[in-house]
Short mmCIF file of C-alpha atoms and ligand atoms in Angstrom, two decimals:
data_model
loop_
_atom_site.label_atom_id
_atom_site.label_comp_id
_atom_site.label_asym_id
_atom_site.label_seq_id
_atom_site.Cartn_x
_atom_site.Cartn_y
_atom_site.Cartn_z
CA UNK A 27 -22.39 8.44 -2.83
CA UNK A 28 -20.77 7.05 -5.91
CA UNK A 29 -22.36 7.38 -9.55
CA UNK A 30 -20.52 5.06 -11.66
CA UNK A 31 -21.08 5.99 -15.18
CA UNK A 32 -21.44 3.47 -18.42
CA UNK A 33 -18.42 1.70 -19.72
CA UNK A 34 -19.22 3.60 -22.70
CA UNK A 35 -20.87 6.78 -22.17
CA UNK A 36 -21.68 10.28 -24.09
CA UNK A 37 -19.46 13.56 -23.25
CA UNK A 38 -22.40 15.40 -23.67
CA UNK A 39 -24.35 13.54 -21.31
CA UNK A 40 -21.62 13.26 -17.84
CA UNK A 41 -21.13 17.04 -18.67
CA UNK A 42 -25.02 17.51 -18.11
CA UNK A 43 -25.34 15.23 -15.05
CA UNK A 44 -21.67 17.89 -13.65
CA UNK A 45 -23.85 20.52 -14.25
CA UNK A 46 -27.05 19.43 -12.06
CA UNK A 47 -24.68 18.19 -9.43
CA UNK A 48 -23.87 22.05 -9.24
CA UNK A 49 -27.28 23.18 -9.71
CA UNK A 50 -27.69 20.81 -6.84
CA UNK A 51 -25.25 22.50 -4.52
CA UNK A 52 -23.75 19.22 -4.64
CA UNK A 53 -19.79 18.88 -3.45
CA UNK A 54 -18.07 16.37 -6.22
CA UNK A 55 -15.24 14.89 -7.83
CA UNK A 56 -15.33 13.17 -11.07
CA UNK A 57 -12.03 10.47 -11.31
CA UNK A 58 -11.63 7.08 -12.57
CA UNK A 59 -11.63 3.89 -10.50
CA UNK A 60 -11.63 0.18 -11.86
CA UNK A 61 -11.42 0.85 -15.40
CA UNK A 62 -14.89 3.26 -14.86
CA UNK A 63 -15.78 6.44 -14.43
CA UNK A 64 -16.71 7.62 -10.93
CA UNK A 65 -18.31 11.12 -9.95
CA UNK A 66 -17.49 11.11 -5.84
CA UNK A 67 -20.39 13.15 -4.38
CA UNK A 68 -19.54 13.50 -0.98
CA UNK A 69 -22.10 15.25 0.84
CA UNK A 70 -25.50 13.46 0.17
CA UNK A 71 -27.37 9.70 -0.52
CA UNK A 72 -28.84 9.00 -2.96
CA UNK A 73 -32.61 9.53 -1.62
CA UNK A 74 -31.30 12.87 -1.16
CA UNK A 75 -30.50 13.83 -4.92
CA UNK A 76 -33.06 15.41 -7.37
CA UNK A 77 -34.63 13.02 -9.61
CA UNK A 78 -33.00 14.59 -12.87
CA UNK A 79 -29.45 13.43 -11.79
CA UNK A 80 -30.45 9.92 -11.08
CA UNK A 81 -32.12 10.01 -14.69
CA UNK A 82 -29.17 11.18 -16.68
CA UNK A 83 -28.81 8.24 -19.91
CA UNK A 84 -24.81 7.81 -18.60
CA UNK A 85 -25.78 6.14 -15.31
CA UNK A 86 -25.12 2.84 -14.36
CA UNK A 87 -25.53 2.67 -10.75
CA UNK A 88 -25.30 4.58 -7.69
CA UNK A 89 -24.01 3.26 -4.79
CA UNK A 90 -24.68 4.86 -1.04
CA UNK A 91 -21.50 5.16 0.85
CA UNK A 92 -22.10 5.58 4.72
CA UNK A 93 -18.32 5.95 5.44
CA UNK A 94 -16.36 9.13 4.83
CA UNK A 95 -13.83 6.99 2.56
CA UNK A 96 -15.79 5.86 -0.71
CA UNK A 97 -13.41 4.15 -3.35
CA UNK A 98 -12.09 2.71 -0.59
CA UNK A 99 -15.03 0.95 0.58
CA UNK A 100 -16.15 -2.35 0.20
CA UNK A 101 -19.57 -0.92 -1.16
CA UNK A 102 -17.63 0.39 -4.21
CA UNK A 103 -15.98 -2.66 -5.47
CA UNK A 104 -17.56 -5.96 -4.37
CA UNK A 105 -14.41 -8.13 -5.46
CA UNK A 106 -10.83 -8.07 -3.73
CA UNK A 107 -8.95 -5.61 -5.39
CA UNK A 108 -6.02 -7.88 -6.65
CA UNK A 109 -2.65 -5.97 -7.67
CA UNK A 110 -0.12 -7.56 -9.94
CA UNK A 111 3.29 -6.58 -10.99
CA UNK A 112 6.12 -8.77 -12.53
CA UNK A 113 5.51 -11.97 -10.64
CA UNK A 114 4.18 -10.19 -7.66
CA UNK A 115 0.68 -10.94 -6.96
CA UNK A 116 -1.05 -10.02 -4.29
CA UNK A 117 -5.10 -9.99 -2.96
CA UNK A 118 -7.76 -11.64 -3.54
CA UNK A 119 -5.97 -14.85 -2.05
CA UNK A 120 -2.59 -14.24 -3.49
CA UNK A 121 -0.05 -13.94 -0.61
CA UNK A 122 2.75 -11.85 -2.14
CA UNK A 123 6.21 -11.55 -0.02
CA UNK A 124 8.17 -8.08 -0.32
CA UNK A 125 11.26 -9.10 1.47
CA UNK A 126 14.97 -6.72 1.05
CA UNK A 127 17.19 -4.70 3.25
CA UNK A 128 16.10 -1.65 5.02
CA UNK A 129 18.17 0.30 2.59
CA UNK A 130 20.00 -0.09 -0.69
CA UNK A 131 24.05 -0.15 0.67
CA UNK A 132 25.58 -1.36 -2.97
CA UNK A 133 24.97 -3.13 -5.43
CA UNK A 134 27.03 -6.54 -4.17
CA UNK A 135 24.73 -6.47 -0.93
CA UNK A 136 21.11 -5.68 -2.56
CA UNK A 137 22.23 -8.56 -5.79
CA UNK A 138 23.07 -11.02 -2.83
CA UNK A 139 20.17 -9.72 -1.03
CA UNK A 140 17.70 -10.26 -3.97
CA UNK A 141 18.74 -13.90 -5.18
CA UNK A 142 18.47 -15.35 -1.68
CA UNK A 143 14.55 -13.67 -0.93
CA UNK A 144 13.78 -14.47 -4.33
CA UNK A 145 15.06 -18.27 -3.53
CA UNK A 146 13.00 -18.29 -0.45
CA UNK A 147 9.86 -17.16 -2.24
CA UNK A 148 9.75 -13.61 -2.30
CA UNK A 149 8.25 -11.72 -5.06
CA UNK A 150 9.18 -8.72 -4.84
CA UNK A 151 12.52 -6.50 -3.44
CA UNK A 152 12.21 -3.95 -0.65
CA UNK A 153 15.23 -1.48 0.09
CA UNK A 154 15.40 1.91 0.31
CA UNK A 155 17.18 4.52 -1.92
CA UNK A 156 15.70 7.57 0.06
CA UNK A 157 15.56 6.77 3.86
CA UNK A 158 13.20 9.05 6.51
CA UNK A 159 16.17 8.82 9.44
CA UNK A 160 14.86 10.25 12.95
CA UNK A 161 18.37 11.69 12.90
CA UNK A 162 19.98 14.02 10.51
CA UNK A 163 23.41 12.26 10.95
CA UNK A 164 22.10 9.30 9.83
CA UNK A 165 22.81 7.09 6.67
CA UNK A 166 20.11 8.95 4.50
CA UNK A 167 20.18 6.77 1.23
CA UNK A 168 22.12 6.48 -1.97
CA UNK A 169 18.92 8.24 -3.73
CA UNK A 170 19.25 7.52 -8.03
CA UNK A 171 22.16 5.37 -7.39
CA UNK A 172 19.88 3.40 -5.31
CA UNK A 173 17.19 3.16 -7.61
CA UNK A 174 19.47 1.77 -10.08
CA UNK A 175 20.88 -0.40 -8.10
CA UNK A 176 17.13 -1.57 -7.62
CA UNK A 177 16.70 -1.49 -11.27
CA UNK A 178 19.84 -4.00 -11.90
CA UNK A 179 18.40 -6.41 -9.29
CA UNK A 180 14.99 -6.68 -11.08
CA UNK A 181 16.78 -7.03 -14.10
CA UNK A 182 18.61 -9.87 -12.50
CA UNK A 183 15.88 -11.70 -10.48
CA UNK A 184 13.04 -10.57 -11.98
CA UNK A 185 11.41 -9.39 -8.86
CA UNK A 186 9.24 -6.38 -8.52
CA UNK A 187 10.88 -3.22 -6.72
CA UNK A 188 9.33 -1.77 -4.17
CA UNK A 189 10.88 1.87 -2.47
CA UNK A 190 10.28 4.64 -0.79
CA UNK A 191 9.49 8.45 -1.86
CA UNK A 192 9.23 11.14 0.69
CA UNK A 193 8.71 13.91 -1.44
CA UNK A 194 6.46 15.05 -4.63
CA UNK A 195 9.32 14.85 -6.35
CA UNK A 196 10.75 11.73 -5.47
CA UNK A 197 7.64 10.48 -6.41
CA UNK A 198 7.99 11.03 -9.81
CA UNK A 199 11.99 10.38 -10.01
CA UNK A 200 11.07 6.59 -8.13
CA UNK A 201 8.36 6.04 -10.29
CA UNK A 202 10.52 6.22 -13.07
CA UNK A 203 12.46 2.82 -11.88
CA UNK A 204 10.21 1.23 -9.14
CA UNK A 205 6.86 -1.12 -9.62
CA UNK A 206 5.73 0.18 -6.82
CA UNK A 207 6.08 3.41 -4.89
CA UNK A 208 6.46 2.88 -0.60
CA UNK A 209 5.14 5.83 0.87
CA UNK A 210 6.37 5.44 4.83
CA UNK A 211 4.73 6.00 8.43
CA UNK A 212 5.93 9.45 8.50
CA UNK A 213 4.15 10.73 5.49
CA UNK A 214 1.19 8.97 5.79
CA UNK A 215 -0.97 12.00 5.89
CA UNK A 216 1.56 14.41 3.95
CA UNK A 217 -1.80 14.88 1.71
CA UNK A 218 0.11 16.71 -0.89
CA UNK A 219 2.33 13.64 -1.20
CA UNK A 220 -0.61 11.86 -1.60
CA UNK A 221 -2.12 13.90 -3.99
CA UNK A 222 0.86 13.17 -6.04
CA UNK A 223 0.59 9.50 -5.98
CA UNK A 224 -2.75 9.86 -7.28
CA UNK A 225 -1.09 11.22 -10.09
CA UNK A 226 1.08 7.91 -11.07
CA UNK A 227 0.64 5.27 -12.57
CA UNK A 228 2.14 2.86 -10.43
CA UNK A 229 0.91 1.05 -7.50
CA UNK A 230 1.33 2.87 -3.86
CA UNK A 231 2.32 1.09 -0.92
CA UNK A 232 0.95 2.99 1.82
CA UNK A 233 2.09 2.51 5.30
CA UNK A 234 -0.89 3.07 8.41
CA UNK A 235 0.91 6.19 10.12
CA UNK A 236 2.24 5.42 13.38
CA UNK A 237 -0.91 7.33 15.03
CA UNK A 238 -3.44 6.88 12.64
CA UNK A 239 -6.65 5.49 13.46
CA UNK A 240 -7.93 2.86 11.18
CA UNK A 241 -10.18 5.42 9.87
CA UNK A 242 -7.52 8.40 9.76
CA UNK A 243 -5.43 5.33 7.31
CA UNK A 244 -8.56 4.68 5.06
CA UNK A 245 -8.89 8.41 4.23
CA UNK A 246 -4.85 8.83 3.81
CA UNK A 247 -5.79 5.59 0.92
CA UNK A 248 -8.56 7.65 -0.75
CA UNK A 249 -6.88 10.47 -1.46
CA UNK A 250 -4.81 8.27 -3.58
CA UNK A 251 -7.53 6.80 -5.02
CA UNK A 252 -9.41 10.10 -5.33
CA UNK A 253 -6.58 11.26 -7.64
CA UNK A 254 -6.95 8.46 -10.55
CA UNK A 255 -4.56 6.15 -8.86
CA UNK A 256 -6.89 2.48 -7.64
CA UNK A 257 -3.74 0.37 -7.61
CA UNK A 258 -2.99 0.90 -3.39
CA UNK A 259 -1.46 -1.66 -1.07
CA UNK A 260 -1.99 -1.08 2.60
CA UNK A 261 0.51 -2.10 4.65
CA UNK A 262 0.07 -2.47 8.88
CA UNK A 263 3.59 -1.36 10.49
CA UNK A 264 2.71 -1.07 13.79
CA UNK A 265 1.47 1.40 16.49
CA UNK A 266 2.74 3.73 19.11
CA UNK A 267 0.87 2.87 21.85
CA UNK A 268 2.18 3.14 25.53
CA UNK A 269 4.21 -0.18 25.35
CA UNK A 270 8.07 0.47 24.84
CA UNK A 271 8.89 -3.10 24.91
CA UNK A 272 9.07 -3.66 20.95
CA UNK A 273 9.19 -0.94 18.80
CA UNK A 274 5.64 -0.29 18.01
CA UNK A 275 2.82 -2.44 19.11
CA UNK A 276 1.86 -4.87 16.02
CA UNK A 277 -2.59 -4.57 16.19
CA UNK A 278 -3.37 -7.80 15.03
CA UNK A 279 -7.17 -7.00 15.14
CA UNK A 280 -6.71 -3.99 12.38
CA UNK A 281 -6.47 -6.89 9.75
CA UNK A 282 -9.95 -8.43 9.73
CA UNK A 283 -10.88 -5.15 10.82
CA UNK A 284 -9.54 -3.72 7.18
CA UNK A 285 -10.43 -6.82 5.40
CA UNK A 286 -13.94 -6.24 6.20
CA UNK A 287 -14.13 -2.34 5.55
CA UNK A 288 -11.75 -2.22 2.07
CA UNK A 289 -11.24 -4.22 -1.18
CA UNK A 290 -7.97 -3.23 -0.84
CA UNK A 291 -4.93 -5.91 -0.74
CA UNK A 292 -2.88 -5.47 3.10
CA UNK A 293 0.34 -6.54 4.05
CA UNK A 294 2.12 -6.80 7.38
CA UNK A 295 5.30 -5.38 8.05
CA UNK A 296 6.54 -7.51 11.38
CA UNK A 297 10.09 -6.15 11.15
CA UNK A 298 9.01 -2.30 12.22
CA UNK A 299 6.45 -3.15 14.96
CA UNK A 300 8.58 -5.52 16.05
CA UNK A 301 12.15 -3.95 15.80
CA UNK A 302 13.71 -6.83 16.89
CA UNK A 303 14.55 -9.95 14.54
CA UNK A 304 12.82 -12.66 17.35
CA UNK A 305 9.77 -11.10 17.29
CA UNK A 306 9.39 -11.08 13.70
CA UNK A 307 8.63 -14.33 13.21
CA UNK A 308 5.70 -15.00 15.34
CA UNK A 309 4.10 -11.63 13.86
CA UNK A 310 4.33 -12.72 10.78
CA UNK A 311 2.76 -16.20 11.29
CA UNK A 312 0.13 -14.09 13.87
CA UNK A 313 -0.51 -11.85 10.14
CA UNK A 314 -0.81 -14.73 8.12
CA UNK A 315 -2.88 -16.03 10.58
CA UNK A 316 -5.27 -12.78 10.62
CA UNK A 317 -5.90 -12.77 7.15
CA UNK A 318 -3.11 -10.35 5.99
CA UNK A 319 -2.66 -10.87 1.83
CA UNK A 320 1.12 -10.19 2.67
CA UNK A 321 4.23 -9.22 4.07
CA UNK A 322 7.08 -7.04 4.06
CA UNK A 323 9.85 -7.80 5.64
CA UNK A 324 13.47 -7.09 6.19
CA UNK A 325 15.67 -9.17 5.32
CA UNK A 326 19.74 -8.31 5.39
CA UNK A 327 22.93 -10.86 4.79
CA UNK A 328 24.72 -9.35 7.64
CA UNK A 329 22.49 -7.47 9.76
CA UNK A 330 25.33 -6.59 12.37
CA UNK A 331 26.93 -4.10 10.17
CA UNK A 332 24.18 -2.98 8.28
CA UNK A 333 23.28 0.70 7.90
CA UNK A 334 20.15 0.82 9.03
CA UNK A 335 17.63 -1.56 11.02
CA UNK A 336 19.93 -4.22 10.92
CA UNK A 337 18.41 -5.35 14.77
CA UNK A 338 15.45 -5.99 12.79
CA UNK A 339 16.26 -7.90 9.90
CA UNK A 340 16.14 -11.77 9.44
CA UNK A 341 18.88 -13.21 7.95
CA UNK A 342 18.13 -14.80 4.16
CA UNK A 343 17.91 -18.46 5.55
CA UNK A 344 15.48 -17.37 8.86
CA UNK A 345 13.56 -15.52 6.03
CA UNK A 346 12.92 -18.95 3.80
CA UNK A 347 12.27 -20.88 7.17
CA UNK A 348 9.54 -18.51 7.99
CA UNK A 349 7.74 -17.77 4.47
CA UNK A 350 7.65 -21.37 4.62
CA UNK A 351 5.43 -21.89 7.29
CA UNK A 352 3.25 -18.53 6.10
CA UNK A 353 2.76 -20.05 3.45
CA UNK A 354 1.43 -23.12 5.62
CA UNK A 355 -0.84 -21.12 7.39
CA UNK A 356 -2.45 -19.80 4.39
CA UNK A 357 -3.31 -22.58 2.69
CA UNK A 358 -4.86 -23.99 6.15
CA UNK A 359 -7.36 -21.19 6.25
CA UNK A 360 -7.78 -21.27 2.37
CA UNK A 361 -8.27 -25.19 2.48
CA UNK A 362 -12.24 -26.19 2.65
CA UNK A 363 -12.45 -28.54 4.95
C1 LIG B 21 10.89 1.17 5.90
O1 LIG B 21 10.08 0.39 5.39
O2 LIG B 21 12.12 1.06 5.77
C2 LIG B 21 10.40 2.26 6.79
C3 LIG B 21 11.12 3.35 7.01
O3 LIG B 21 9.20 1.99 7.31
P1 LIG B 21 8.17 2.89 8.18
O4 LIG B 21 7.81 4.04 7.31
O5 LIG B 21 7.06 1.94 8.45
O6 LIG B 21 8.91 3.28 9.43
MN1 LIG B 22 13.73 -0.08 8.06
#
């Protein structure tokens, strides 16, 4: 149950409703979401609650929540939740295109990177500065070098920056120079990470973890909303499912599944479900297709010697080919016909 209290409301009075929420037993948590503020009671309806709480003056609505997510839910916010940084839209009908290197090699390759996506359409610039490698050995980032990198390129292009953190940390250091803050597969329910996103304010890009159900992902979003922070991105990477063949398995169905359950925006990342570049294409016109308000994609101007994921990663011209058409698809299920 939500109780979304008065634009403009009394101290006096929210502390007197806290108090009969206790008196009530009641388990809460009093945050803000879309420019209100929201007491989350999460263990009864509203038919359930004594008839002083409902009365308190502060009050403006309360809204019944069947799902065990609540800010997330479509019940809390009737309108698309639409998230704009820079020039990057996206939600509510925008289709906003992260596209960028797996990870931030130098400056020459993410500047040369960053002109050609923006050229093709792109909004915003993907690469990471701190990279979660299955091995130890691996390339593992150029961390604050990175991010300034990333910070040069914006200054540049004018695109949004969008990077990973992996730690609480991080989260703070990358908040510092990114618009918005990638939090990957792997972490996805690292709650304390979470927590700390909540914290920010800059928009999260969550990533559905590799085993989460769409359920599991939903609850990874609220605690990030739970925490202060409404401005999440959801972002569907891909599955491990018994199929080897690609990478993950790319479940085209969680997209109007997620459109219909959350307000939030959700992009498609083709390039790690499908983990090779000639898949990535026809996922991303299958997202598009699906409803997806995005896409993230990797995008590298020599993916044979790149550092990481370069098997994956268009090159800059197969990148403007393809937004093309996404963009075609779009605007065929937008058009009223
Ligand atoms: C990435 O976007 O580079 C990445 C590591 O993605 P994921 O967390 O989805 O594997
Ligand atoms: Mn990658």
């Amino acid at each position: 149950m939500l109780i979304i209290l008065e634009k403009k409301f009394k101290e006096s009075q929210k502390q007197t409703l806290l108090k009969l929420l206790v008196e009530n037993g009641s388990k809460f948590r009093d945050t803000t979401f879309n420019g209100r503020q929201v007491i989350v009671v999460s263990d009864v309806s509203s038919g359930k609650i004594s008839s002083g709480i409902a009365k308190v003056p502060c009050i403006e609505r309360i809204v019944d929540v069947n799902e065990p997510y609540q800010l997330c839910s479509r019940n809390a916010k009737s309108s698309d939740t639409v998230i704009k940084v820079q020039d990057f839209k996206i939600g509510g009908g925008e289709f906003g295109v992260i596209g960028g290197p797996c990870t931030v090699e130098s400056e020459k390759q993410t500047l040369d990177i960053a002109v050609q996506v923006r050229k093709a359409g792109a909004t915003a610039l993907r690469g990471g500065a701190f990279k979660p490698r299955t091995s130890p050995y691996a390339f593992q980032g150029l961390k604050e070098a990175g991010l300034k990198i990333l910070a040069k390129a914006r200054a540049e292009t004018g695109l949004a920056i969008v990077t990973e953190a992996m730690s609480c940390d991080e989260v703070m250091l990358v908040a510092e120079y990114a618009d918005v803050v990638q939090i990957g597969t792997r972490n996805a329910q690292n709650y304390r990470l979470l927590e700390k996103c909540g914290e920010v304010r800059v928009p999260i890009l969550l990533k559905r973890g590799f085993s989460c159900t769409l359920e599991e992902f939903l609850m990874s979003a609220e605690y990030i909303l739970a925490g202060g922070n409404d401005r999440v991105i959801l972002c569907e990477r891909g599955i491990r499912t018994f199929e080897t063949y690609q990478r993950y398995t790319f479940p085209a169905g969680s997209i109007p599944a997620l459109k219909m359950l959350t307000h939030l925006p959700l992009v498609v990342d083709p390039s790690h479900a499908a983990g090779r570049v000639e898949f990535v294409p026809s996922l991303s016109y299958a997202a598009a297709a699906v409803g997806a308000d995005g896409l993230l994609v990797e995008v590298h101007n020599a993916p044979e010697t790149a550092l990481c994921d370069g098997r994956q990663s268009l090159l800059p011209k197969e990148f403007a080919a393809m937004v093309k058409k996404c963009k075609k698809i779009v605007k065929l299920l937008h058009d009223k016909d």
